[in-house]
Amino acid sequence: MQELFHLTAFFEYFQWPAPLYLLVGVSLGMLFGILPGLSGGMCLALLLPLTYSLSAEHAVILLIGAMGSVAFSGSISAILINAPGTGQSAATCFDGYPLARQGRAGYALGAAGTSSALGAIFGTIVLVLVLPVGRYLVLAFSFPEYFMMAMAGLSVIIIVSQQAILKGFTAGILGLVFSSVGSDPITGAVRFTFGVDYLWDGINTIAALIGLFALAELVDLFVRKEAITRREMFEGRLTDVFAGVKAVFKHFGVFLQASIIGTVIGLIPGVGGSVANFIAYIAARQTSKESHKFGQGDIRGVIAPEAANDAKDGGALIPTLIFGIPGSVMMVIVLASLILHGITPGPRLMLDHPSLIVVLIYTLVLSNILCSSIGLLAARYLSRVTILSPGVLVPAVLTIAVIGIYAMRGIHGDIITALGFAALGYVMKRLDYPRIPLIIALMLGGLAQKTFHQTMILWGIKGFFLRPISLGMFVFIVLLVTISLIKGQKAGDAA
Amino acid sequence: MKGKKTKEEILFLIILLLFMLVITWSSFSYKPAARLIPLALGVTGLSIVCLQLLMLFSPVISNKLKFLKTSQLGSQSVGSPTTVTAGMAADKSIQLKTKWLDVLRFFAWLIVYLLLLYVNPLLAALAFLILFCIFESKLSFSLTIKLSLGIGAFLYTLFGIFLRIF
């Protein structure tokens, strides 16, 4: 492991054409992250055949380069047009889009870019430190802990809905019902498909996400016939982007807390970014004395999910490299590429292929720095999207979003799903129903249901409370929700 | 305007009520392990929707349970459009004036796009963009051409040449 800290190792493996592969990977990752509908998994799947003729190190540079840049790029569209490119960027919408509407998209993008890059560096440092003992950490998590992790994510619903509890709960229940659609992973029963074959696989989360946020937002723009930001409110100066960069250092505690959360959640296979960004968001909100500002354009609401999103990549590499257990679709493809090059992930990987680990770690850091730098440089220009006339913005985004949804699987049903969720999203927006609980429940409902049944089958109800980590998490969730409700009640009384 | 919004909310809640009824009813057709969670969700959903309807119809119940409604803090739940900023207060009145006909027209455009996709995805994208820009956005011919060429070239390069999806 000493090799990791030597810059000579860096120069040895990053000779030409390695920087080119990194640039190609980052550029493609950014493109797939920004465009709603296209996912990081698709990007890596596309790049996989290209790695056949490359050395293992170059293959890793190309794939990890793309992987590292997807998360932040997904947040660009989340901030600018309320359309998270991927599920892991959903929490960035909460405060990122309100900031964009206030004319401060550059500020939000500056903070998001810096927080992402620093979060990735934090996650990578933890990866380096934890790699030798990572197996013990990973093995400590089983179904009850996965369930509690999903419940922690779902507890966001209570926290974000405390000023409209019934409406928030209605949205959350709807999301959980939608997550039950399709084949049940444990019993095999096909539920709520009503004879529609398309629904056997369940509701496509990405199509639902785009419909509920991006398309619903486009309906609103189309109807209001006003740009996202009024020109007189728009601040497109470079200083605003730098103010966003500074904000990360000003709120360094929030960043650090979110990075730790992201790294720990990243360690757990199968949980990943969609949980990390929500939990980091609630942690930032709950530990703040001005929690009422969250959701209205508080920069800490951008910093926290972004830091967690990118810090989790370092953590996610631990189970992938040590056990060969991929935690996400992107990790599956990275793993497939390693196996294709004759490298078997496992405890001996660090001993047999130390150079590969060095390359992987440096690439993860470099790709995030490169992607965030591009994002920061372009932030000033990207933010101008928010002052475009709806007559131009609506058809342009609509064309790209719909074709992006269709490109996922080439199924018309995905577009119909997006259409349905767009209608629901617009009605919810119009009637002041929060849409966030619905999407949180939709994304985490499947994991919660599956791990609930797995725990019940293996240990029964006591399984949730006999394991120390699970019990600890249960207590944490109860405390979090109770404190949140008390705080909400006090705030209500004070008003 | 408030009355119009209440009517819309009642209609939405009635649709939700029917949806939750269908979910609860359907749950009984599954095996016990498969229906456990959906049934619990259906029953909870039904209760919450019924409570909301009761609160809308009965001011007495609404006052007794006012802690469950939007607080007087002035801020709505996170993610609600009205939380965005104080400067956006005007948005709400604009929103309420919304004509549902505009919303229907938007979805009609989406259905046109969906139907065009059956022909060829890239051609559909281009055709939709041109039609929307000319007939809906009423953009100038030159701007329509520039926008269509730009987006068309981008989509063709990405999906046609690079990804080879279409």
XYZ file of C-alpha atoms in Angstrom:
661
model
C 0.000 0.000 0.000
C 3.026 2.269 0.368
C 2.992 2.550 -3.411
C -0.276 4.464 -3.266
C 1.328 7.471 -1.685
C 4.200 7.788 -4.171
C 3.774 10.233 -7.013
C 6.153 8.114 -9.081
C 3.430 5.501 -9.289
C 1.089 8.156 -10.611
C 3.489 9.233 -13.371
C 4.326 5.652 -14.246
C 0.752 4.711 -15.007
C -0.537 8.003 -16.364
C 1.661 8.189 -19.444
C 0.160 8.822 -22.877
C -2.429 7.623 -23.977
C -3.805 7.244 -20.421
C -4.818 10.954 -20.165
C -6.746 10.579 -23.426
C -8.721 7.623 -22.053
C -9.434 9.619 -18.919
C -10.672 12.582 -20.962
C -12.865 10.355 -23.160
C -14.294 8.609 -20.094
C -14.986 11.876 -18.253
C -16.544 13.550 -21.326
C -18.859 10.635 -21.978
C -19.715 10.269 -18.299
C -20.639 13.956 -18.193
C -22.785 13.680 -21.309
C -24.660 10.657 -19.989
C -25.026 12.260 -16.566
C -26.435 15.548 -17.865
C -28.973 14.079 -20.281
C -32.104 12.943 -18.454
C -32.814 9.312 -19.231
C -29.264 8.243 -20.002
C -27.574 6.564 -17.063
C -24.052 5.866 -15.905
C -24.729 2.155 -16.371
C -25.550 2.726 -20.040
C -22.381 4.743 -20.503
C -20.161 2.056 -18.991
C -21.970 -0.688 -20.916
C -21.232 1.221 -24.104
C -17.563 1.611 -23.182
C -17.065 -2.018 -22.116
C -16.532 -3.449 -25.631
C -13.973 -0.698 -26.287
C -11.872 -1.959 -23.382
C -11.317 -5.439 -24.894
C -8.243 -4.307 -26.801
C -6.877 -2.137 -23.978
C -4.617 -3.092 -21.111
C -6.330 -3.643 -17.755
C -4.975 -0.310 -16.457
C -6.256 1.646 -19.468
C -9.620 -0.123 -19.288
C -9.935 0.916 -15.658
C -9.003 4.519 -16.515
C -11.689 4.672 -19.197
C -14.439 3.096 -17.072
C -13.671 4.722 -13.724
C -13.201 8.045 -15.542
C -16.769 7.805 -16.816
C -18.109 6.495 -13.512
C -16.562 9.309 -11.505
C -18.124 12.039 -13.621
C -21.712 10.799 -13.850
C -22.807 11.828 -10.343
C -21.895 15.515 -10.539
C -23.114 15.821 -14.140
C -26.513 14.455 -13.143
C -26.744 17.307 -10.672
C -26.230 19.938 -13.374
C -29.625 19.206 -14.936
C -31.102 18.778 -11.435
C -30.058 22.315 -10.536
C -30.828 23.977 -13.860
C -34.140 22.429 -14.882
C -35.208 20.350 -11.849
C -34.521 17.195 -13.869
C -32.083 14.956 -11.999
C -30.100 13.006 -14.581
C -29.960 10.034 -12.206
C -31.662 8.950 -8.989
C -28.577 9.832 -6.991
C -28.985 13.488 -7.919
C -32.602 13.720 -6.779
C -31.798 15.351 -3.423
C -29.790 18.074 -5.167
C -33.074 19.339 -6.686
C -34.452 20.203 -3.246
C -32.336 23.327 -2.873
C -30.463 23.475 -6.188
C -33.510 24.269 -8.301
C -34.895 26.909 -5.912
C -31.478 28.583 -6.134
C -31.663 28.451 -9.943
C -35.110 30.056 -9.809
C -33.655 32.826 -7.681
C -31.130 33.456 -10.453
C -28.286 31.784 -8.540
C -27.686 28.688 -10.645
C -23.971 29.557 -10.912
C -23.710 29.687 -7.118
C -25.354 26.258 -6.810
C -23.220 24.758 -9.591
C -20.048 26.165 -8.010
C -20.901 24.576 -4.671
C -21.992 21.307 -6.289
C -18.795 21.005 -8.344
C -16.486 21.733 -5.417
C -18.397 19.542 -3.017
C -18.385 16.673 -5.539
C -14.642 16.846 -6.174
C -13.751 17.130 -2.489
C -16.260 14.399 -1.608
C -14.614 12.062 -4.089
C -11.173 12.829 -2.659
C -12.492 12.145 0.850
C -14.055 8.846 -0.269
C -10.852 7.807 -1.972
C -8.722 8.556 1.098
C -11.075 6.399 3.147
C -10.847 3.713 0.463
C -7.059 3.696 0.767
C -7.207 3.527 4.557
C -10.022 1.003 4.810
C -9.059 -1.337 1.983
C -6.919 -3.598 4.191
C -9.702 -4.039 6.786
C -12.684 -3.413 4.526
C -13.872 -7.014 4.528
C -14.828 -6.880 8.211
C -16.880 -3.743 7.652
C -18.706 -5.155 4.651
C -19.503 -8.440 6.390
C -21.046 -6.588 9.322
C -23.996 -5.629 7.112
C -26.818 -7.986 6.297
C -30.541 -7.807 5.474
C -31.681 -6.134 8.729
C -29.070 -3.399 8.279
C -30.089 -2.955 4.620
C -33.695 -2.636 5.776
C -32.789 -0.053 8.407
C -30.766 1.833 5.803
C -33.818 1.964 3.531
C -35.962 3.036 6.502
C -33.480 5.812 7.291
C -33.931 7.009 3.704
C -37.701 6.721 3.996
C -37.667 8.710 7.244
C -36.793 11.706 5.056
C -40.474 11.678 4.093
C -41.501 12.556 7.634
C -38.809 15.166 7.938
C -39.476 16.951 4.652
C -43.253 16.766 5.085
C -43.511 18.165 8.589
C -45.244 21.291 7.378
C -47.827 19.344 5.375
C -47.784 15.957 7.029
C -50.897 14.478 5.446
C -49.939 15.544 1.952
C -46.395 14.274 2.434
C -47.655 10.935 3.755
C -50.078 10.601 0.847
C -47.220 11.136 -1.583
C -45.029 8.676 0.330
C -47.727 5.980 0.368
C -48.281 6.483 -3.358
C -44.550 5.997 -3.956
C -44.489 2.829 -1.854
C -47.510 1.457 -3.732
C -45.800 2.186 -7.048
C -42.671 0.412 -5.798
C -44.795 -2.702 -5.151
C -45.841 -2.968 -8.786
C -44.433 -5.958 -10.671
C -42.896 -9.243 -9.734
C -42.215 -9.575 -6.009
C -38.526 -10.549 -5.646
C -39.196 -12.871 -2.694
C -42.522 -14.600 -3.340
C -42.517 -14.254 -7.126
C -46.110 -13.006 -7.067
C -46.963 -10.532 -9.805
C -48.689 -7.555 -8.186
C -50.756 -4.652 -9.524
C -49.985 -5.224 -13.192
C -53.688 -5.381 -14.152
C -52.887 -7.537 -17.175
C -50.219 -5.173 -18.557
C -47.080 -7.174 -19.404
C -44.908 -4.041 -19.329
C -45.506 -3.695 -15.588
C -44.035 -7.114 -14.742
C -40.612 -5.498 -14.301
C -42.099 -2.822 -12.095
C -42.225 0.896 -12.707
C -39.139 2.285 -14.400
C -37.720 4.606 -11.753
C -35.798 6.803 -14.178
C -38.841 7.324 -16.416
C -40.901 8.114 -13.314
C -38.255 10.533 -12.034
C -38.071 12.378 -15.343
C -41.849 12.508 -15.631
C -42.437 13.646 -12.062
C -39.808 16.377 -12.089
C -38.534 17.310 -15.570
C -41.706 16.865 -17.623
C -43.944 18.284 -14.866
C -41.624 21.291 -14.739
C -41.874 21.658 -18.514
C -45.685 21.591 -18.281
C -45.449 24.407 -15.740
C -43.071 26.434 -17.937
C -45.290 25.800 -20.960
C -48.360 27.027 -19.114
C -46.758 29.977 -17.306
C -44.857 31.051 -20.420
C -42.072 32.454 -18.242
C -38.385 31.518 -18.071
C -37.105 29.593 -15.024
C -35.372 32.769 -13.840
C -36.457 36.285 -14.582
C -33.690 38.145 -16.409
C -33.550 40.910 -13.803
C -32.903 38.311 -11.075
C -30.252 36.386 -12.991
C -26.708 36.513 -11.659
C -24.479 35.059 -14.351
C -21.230 36.430 -12.989
C -18.150 34.335 -12.395
C -17.997 35.690 -8.852
C -21.255 33.890 -8.125
C -19.659 30.571 -9.146
C -16.694 31.324 -6.853
C -19.109 32.210 -4.066
C -20.449 28.658 -4.458
C -16.903 27.279 -4.202
C -16.298 29.325 -1.045
C -19.609 28.163 0.436
C -18.264 24.604 0.663
C -15.390 25.773 2.868
C -17.704 28.022 4.858
C -19.923 25.013 5.593
C -17.075 22.528 5.852
C -18.750 20.691 8.745
C -21.772 19.934 6.547
C -19.466 18.735 3.792
C -17.467 16.515 6.143
C -20.564 14.989 7.716
C -22.065 14.244 4.285
C -18.800 12.747 3.016
C -18.633 10.366 5.965
C -22.267 9.356 5.412
C -21.626 8.819 1.691
C -18.531 6.697 2.262
C -20.192 4.474 4.867
C -23.296 3.957 2.705
C -21.100 3.295 -0.307
C -19.551 0.399 1.585
C -22.863 -1.426 1.666
C -23.524 -3.290 -1.580
C -26.917 -2.670 -3.146
C -27.768 0.473 -1.218
C -25.767 3.115 -3.039
C -26.255 6.659 -4.138
C -30.015 6.944 -3.989
C -29.918 6.431 -0.216
C -26.676 8.337 0.384
C -27.875 11.638 -1.035
C -31.170 11.596 0.884
C -29.595 10.659 4.211
C -26.861 13.266 3.809
C -29.547 15.843 3.068
C -31.600 15.053 6.172
C -28.494 14.936 8.323
C -27.538 18.419 7.114
C -31.068 19.663 7.651
C -31.468 18.125 11.086
C -28.155 19.347 12.435
C -28.808 22.889 11.238
C -30.213 25.566 13.526
C -31.944 27.060 10.487
C -33.540 23.902 9.168
C -36.564 25.897 7.938
C -34.350 27.417 5.230
C -33.788 24.022 3.619
C -35.933 23.477 0.553
C -36.006 27.183 -0.217
C -32.563 27.506 -1.727
C -30.098 26.834 1.097
C -26.646 26.087 -0.268
C -26.065 23.438 2.432
C -28.868 21.470 0.780
C -26.687 21.295 -2.334
C -23.352 20.690 -0.616
C -24.526 17.722 1.472
C -26.045 15.447 -1.222
C -23.254 16.265 -3.673
C -20.494 15.392 -1.191
C -22.233 12.136 -0.244
C -22.850 11.223 -3.882
C -19.211 11.309 -4.830
C -17.759 10.099 -1.538
C -19.819 6.937 -1.871
C -17.878 5.838 -4.999
C -14.732 5.266 -2.937
C -16.695 3.261 -0.392
C -18.496 1.271 -3.110
C -15.180 0.086 -4.524
C -14.363 -1.726 -1.278
C -16.926 -4.588 -1.580
C -16.345 -4.681 -5.347
C -12.595 -5.130 -5.050
C -12.405 -7.205 -1.865
C -15.329 -9.575 -2.396
C -16.247 -9.146 -6.015
C -19.691 -7.962 -4.882
C -20.805 -5.079 -7.089
C -22.977 -2.529 -5.338
C -24.446 -0.945 -8.468
C -24.855 -1.462 -12.219
C -21.734 0.591 -12.852
C -19.749 -1.573 -10.449
C -21.033 -4.693 -12.245
C -19.499 -3.404 -15.470
C -16.214 -2.431 -13.798
C -16.099 -5.925 -12.321
C -16.893 -7.503 -15.700
C -14.074 -5.535 -17.289
C -11.593 -6.716 -14.629
C -12.651 -10.331 -15.124
C -12.385 -9.929 -18.912
C -8.776 -8.889 -18.388
C -8.075 -11.984 -16.322
C -8.177 -10.215 -12.964
C -10.221 -11.830 -10.237
C -11.371 -9.390 -7.561
C -10.913 -10.695 -4.049
C -8.758 -10.438 -0.969
C -5.595 -11.188 -3.007
C -6.189 -8.399 -5.512
C -4.034 -5.921 -3.612
C -1.172 -8.408 -3.433
C -1.420 -9.697 -7.009
C -2.246 -6.445 -8.846
C -1.109 -3.484 -6.744
C -0.608 -1.354 -9.866
C -4.246 -1.706 -10.792
C -5.358 -0.463 -7.385
C -3.060 2.550 -7.736
C -4.478 3.347 -11.176
C -8.019 2.908 -9.979
C -7.624 5.183 -6.996
C -5.843 7.955 -8.889
C -8.363 7.744 -11.738
C -11.287 8.117 -9.367
C -9.774 11.256 -7.877
C -8.653 12.693 -11.221
C -11.952 12.056 -12.991
C -13.849 13.873 -10.268
C -11.435 16.796 -10.254
C -11.531 17.023 -14.060
C -15.307 16.759 -14.230
C -15.839 19.326 -11.495
C -13.305 21.692 -13.091
C -15.128 21.471 -16.421
C -18.404 22.002 -14.579
C -17.070 25.036 -12.702
C -15.609 26.591 -15.848
C -18.838 26.038 -17.742
C -21.161 26.925 -14.823
C -21.421 30.570 -15.825
C -22.586 29.603 -19.322
C -24.671 26.607 -18.257
C -26.622 28.779 -15.841
C -27.874 30.843 -18.805
C -30.190 27.937 -19.602
C -32.423 29.236 -16.817
C -33.122 32.523 -18.621
C -33.967 30.910 -21.975
C -37.463 31.616 -23.221
C -39.850 28.684 -22.615
C -40.598 28.746 -26.358
C -37.044 27.478 -26.954
C -36.335 25.622 -23.707
C -39.509 23.520 -23.598
C -39.249 21.920 -27.077
C -35.469 21.450 -26.776
C -35.546 19.761 -23.361
C -38.702 17.826 -24.200
C -37.186 16.424 -27.391
C -34.001 15.320 -25.626
C -35.710 14.005 -22.482
C -38.234 11.868 -24.361
C -35.635 10.420 -26.716
C -33.408 9.789 -23.672
C -36.189 7.827 -21.972
C -36.833 5.862 -25.168
C -33.120 5.130 -25.616
C -32.946 3.368 -22.225
C -34.719 0.230 -23.456
C -36.495 1.176 -26.676
C -39.866 0.583 -25.042
C -42.796 2.937 -25.630
C -44.148 1.933 -22.220
C -41.340 3.921 -20.565
C -42.572 7.084 -22.281
C -46.147 6.358 -21.233
C -44.863 5.907 -17.657
C -43.087 9.262 -17.862
C -46.255 10.831 -19.281
C -48.360 9.461 -16.438
C -45.907 10.680 -13.818
C -45.690 14.069 -15.548
C -49.456 14.449 -15.183
C -49.307 13.314 -11.562
C -46.316 15.586 -10.882
C -48.045 18.601 -12.343
C -51.233 18.015 -10.360
C -49.193 17.511 -7.187
C -47.253 20.693 -7.853
C -50.444 22.630 -8.513
C -52.123 21.361 -5.344
C -48.989 21.831 -3.166
C -48.362 18.123 -2.640
C -44.618 17.548 -2.151
C -43.250 15.291 -4.890
C -40.066 14.389 -3.073
C -41.672 11.843 -0.681
C -43.131 10.036 -3.693
C -39.809 9.643 -5.443
C -37.963 8.679 -2.236
C -40.559 5.985 -1.539
C -40.486 4.754 -5.125
C -36.709 4.432 -5.111
C -36.334 2.868 -1.682
C -39.596 0.941 -1.391
C -38.310 -2.088 -3.296
C -35.194 -2.385 -1.136
C -37.219 -1.967 2.063
C -39.792 -4.615 1.078
C -37.207 -7.138 -0.116
C -34.951 -6.860 2.925
C -37.950 -6.885 5.271
C -39.036 -10.274 3.902
C -35.465 -11.614 3.854
C -34.992 -10.665 7.525
C -38.361 -12.141 8.495
C -37.560 -15.422 6.728
C -34.103 -15.747 8.280
C -34.556 -14.400 11.796
C -38.162 -13.320 12.291
C -39.031 -9.957 13.812
C -36.228 -10.214 16.380
C -33.704 -10.057 13.527
C -34.176 -6.299 13.390
C -33.316 -5.798 17.050
C -30.763 -8.469 17.978
C -27.968 -7.330 15.687
C -26.098 -4.339 17.191
C -25.765 -2.277 13.995
C -29.395 -2.814 13.059
C -30.564 -1.940 16.581
C -28.314 1.126 16.626
C -29.747 2.274 13.311
C -33.293 1.683 14.562
C -32.662 3.854 17.621
C -31.064 6.488 15.385
C -34.098 6.579 13.075
C -36.550 6.832 16.002
C -34.515 9.666 17.531
C -34.189 11.451 14.190
C -37.909 11.362 13.498
C -38.881 12.297 17.074
C -36.495 15.252 17.212
C -37.672 16.359 13.785
C -41.330 16.239 14.795
C -40.660 18.101 18.054
C -38.679 20.754 16.174
C -41.460 21.073 13.611
C -44.076 21.395 16.341
C -42.059 24.063 18.154
C -41.562 26.000 14.937
C -45.303 25.789 14.251
C -46.144 26.977 17.770
C -43.675 29.839 17.522
C -45.327 30.996 14.312
C -59.814 31.111 -6.767
C -59.477 29.208 -3.483
C -62.812 27.501 -4.178
C -61.554 26.367 -7.580
C -58.448 24.912 -5.974
C -60.489 23.112 -3.325
C -62.657 21.576 -6.033
C -59.543 20.401 -7.838
C -58.165 18.941 -4.610
C -61.428 17.121 -3.889
C -61.385 15.636 -7.382
C -57.745 14.567 -6.926
C -58.523 13.003 -3.543
C -61.518 11.116 -4.954
C -59.290 9.678 -7.703
C -56.721 8.736 -5.029
C -59.458 7.175 -2.923
C -60.566 4.997 -5.844
C -56.938 4.086 -6.574
C -56.324 3.054 -2.960
C -59.554 1.041 -2.970
C -58.400 -0.856 -6.066
C -54.980 -1.462 -4.471
C -56.518 -2.711 -1.213
C -59.040 -4.887 -3.045
C -56.386 -6.363 -5.374
C -54.086 -7.136 -2.425
C -56.519 -9.781 -1.191
C -55.907 -11.833 -4.332
C -52.215 -12.413 -3.457
C -50.669 -14.970 -1.120
C -50.243 -13.787 2.500
C -46.524 -13.000 2.200
C -47.006 -11.080 -1.046
C -49.990 -9.067 0.166
C -48.704 -8.092 3.618
C -47.061 -4.798 2.677
C -49.361 -3.746 -0.208
C -52.409 -4.361 1.990
C -50.921 -2.311 4.814
C -50.105 0.442 2.329
C -53.576 0.331 0.781
C -55.330 0.564 4.158
C -53.021 3.354 5.377
C -53.464 5.209 2.100
C -57.235 4.890 2.314
C -57.238 6.225 5.877
C -55.071 9.222 5.018
C -57.095 10.117 1.919
C -60.390 9.758 3.835
C -59.023 11.981 6.608
C -58.010 14.624 4.075
C -61.453 14.525 2.476
C -63.113 14.809 5.888
C -60.941 17.799 6.709
C -61.899 19.461 3.433
C -65.619 18.908 3.986
C -65.819 19.535 7.719
C -64.335 22.752 9.168
C -64.784 21.332 12.703
C -62.543 18.328 12.016
C -60.175 20.498 10.043
C -59.721 22.852 13.014
C -59.224 19.992 15.454
C -56.545 18.439 13.266
C -54.946 21.627 12.013
C -51.497 20.426 13.143
C -51.684 17.939 10.267
C -52.202 20.638 7.666
C -49.773 23.158 6.274
C -48.440 25.208 9.165
C -48.626 28.965 9.396
C -44.870 29.219 9.040
C -45.314 30.599 5.583
C -43.223 27.854 4.094
C -44.682 24.848 2.403
C -43.236 21.397 2.333
C -39.869 20.954 0.678
C -40.021 20.715 -3.060
C -43.288 22.515 -3.295
C -43.207 25.183 -5.968
C -44.256 27.838 -3.528
C -41.272 27.328 -1.259
C -38.869 28.542 -3.875
C -38.476 32.088 -2.712
C -40.422 34.958 -1.369
C -39.966 36.639 -4.726
C -41.918 33.861 -6.309
C -45.081 34.684 -4.411
C -46.635 35.930 -7.614
C -46.172 32.492 -9.171
C -48.940 31.047 -7.085
C -51.547 33.403 -8.451
C -50.272 32.750 -11.966
C -50.496 29.036 -11.305
C -54.061 29.235 -10.125
C -55.054 31.053 -13.270
C -53.759 28.142 -15.272
C -56.059 26.986 -17.946
C -56.352 23.257 -18.008
C -56.683 23.548 -21.763
C -52.983 24.526 -21.964
C -52.050 21.497 -19.897
C -54.092 19.243 -22.160
C -52.442 20.803 -25.215
C -49.016 19.993 -23.763
C -49.961 16.366 -23.233
C -51.468 16.234 -26.718
C -48.048 17.260 -28.064
C -46.434 14.499 -26.017
C -48.852 11.958 -27.467
C -48.019 13.177 -30.983
C -44.334 12.668 -30.155
C -45.066 9.197 -28.787
C -46.898 8.230 -31.971
C -44.137 9.630 -34.169
C -41.639 7.439 -32.304
C -43.276 4.375 -33.866
C -41.995 5.552 -37.263
C -38.345 6.300 -36.474
C -36.989 7.768 -33.227
C -34.544 10.253 -34.750
C -36.949 11.442 -37.419
C -39.644 11.636 -34.764
C -37.452 13.864 -32.591
C -36.703 16.175 -35.491
C -40.287 16.295 -36.736
C -41.631 16.934 -33.247
C -39.145 19.716 -32.628
C -39.947 21.490 -35.901
C -43.707 21.122 -35.465
C -43.606 22.307 -31.854
C -41.366 25.300 -32.622
C -43.515 26.444 -35.560
C -47.044 25.774 -34.348
C -46.711 26.055 -30.584
C -43.727 28.274 -29.757
C -44.269 30.359 -32.918
C -40.510 30.725 -33.331
C -39.114 32.328 -36.465
C -38.307 29.996 -39.348
C -34.571 30.630 -39.090
C -34.462 29.971 -35.325
C -36.528 26.805 -35.799
C -34.093 25.544 -38.435
C -31.037 26.422 -36.326
C -32.473 24.724 -33.216
C -33.612 21.657 -35.132
C -30.307 21.278 -36.952
C -28.326 21.659 -33.734
C -30.360 19.205 -31.692
C -30.864 16.848 -34.655
C -27.108 16.685 -35.319
C -26.409 16.100 -31.642
C -28.977 13.298 -31.363
C -27.819 11.653 -34.590
C -24.163 11.745 -33.513
C -24.929 10.373 -30.081
C -27.645 7.806 -30.763
C -27.107 7.025 -34.441
C -23.338 7.018 -34.884
C -21.893 6.580 -31.434
C -24.392 4.498 -29.470
C -25.941 2.866 -32.563
C -29.219 2.572 -30.680
C -31.404 3.944 -33.468
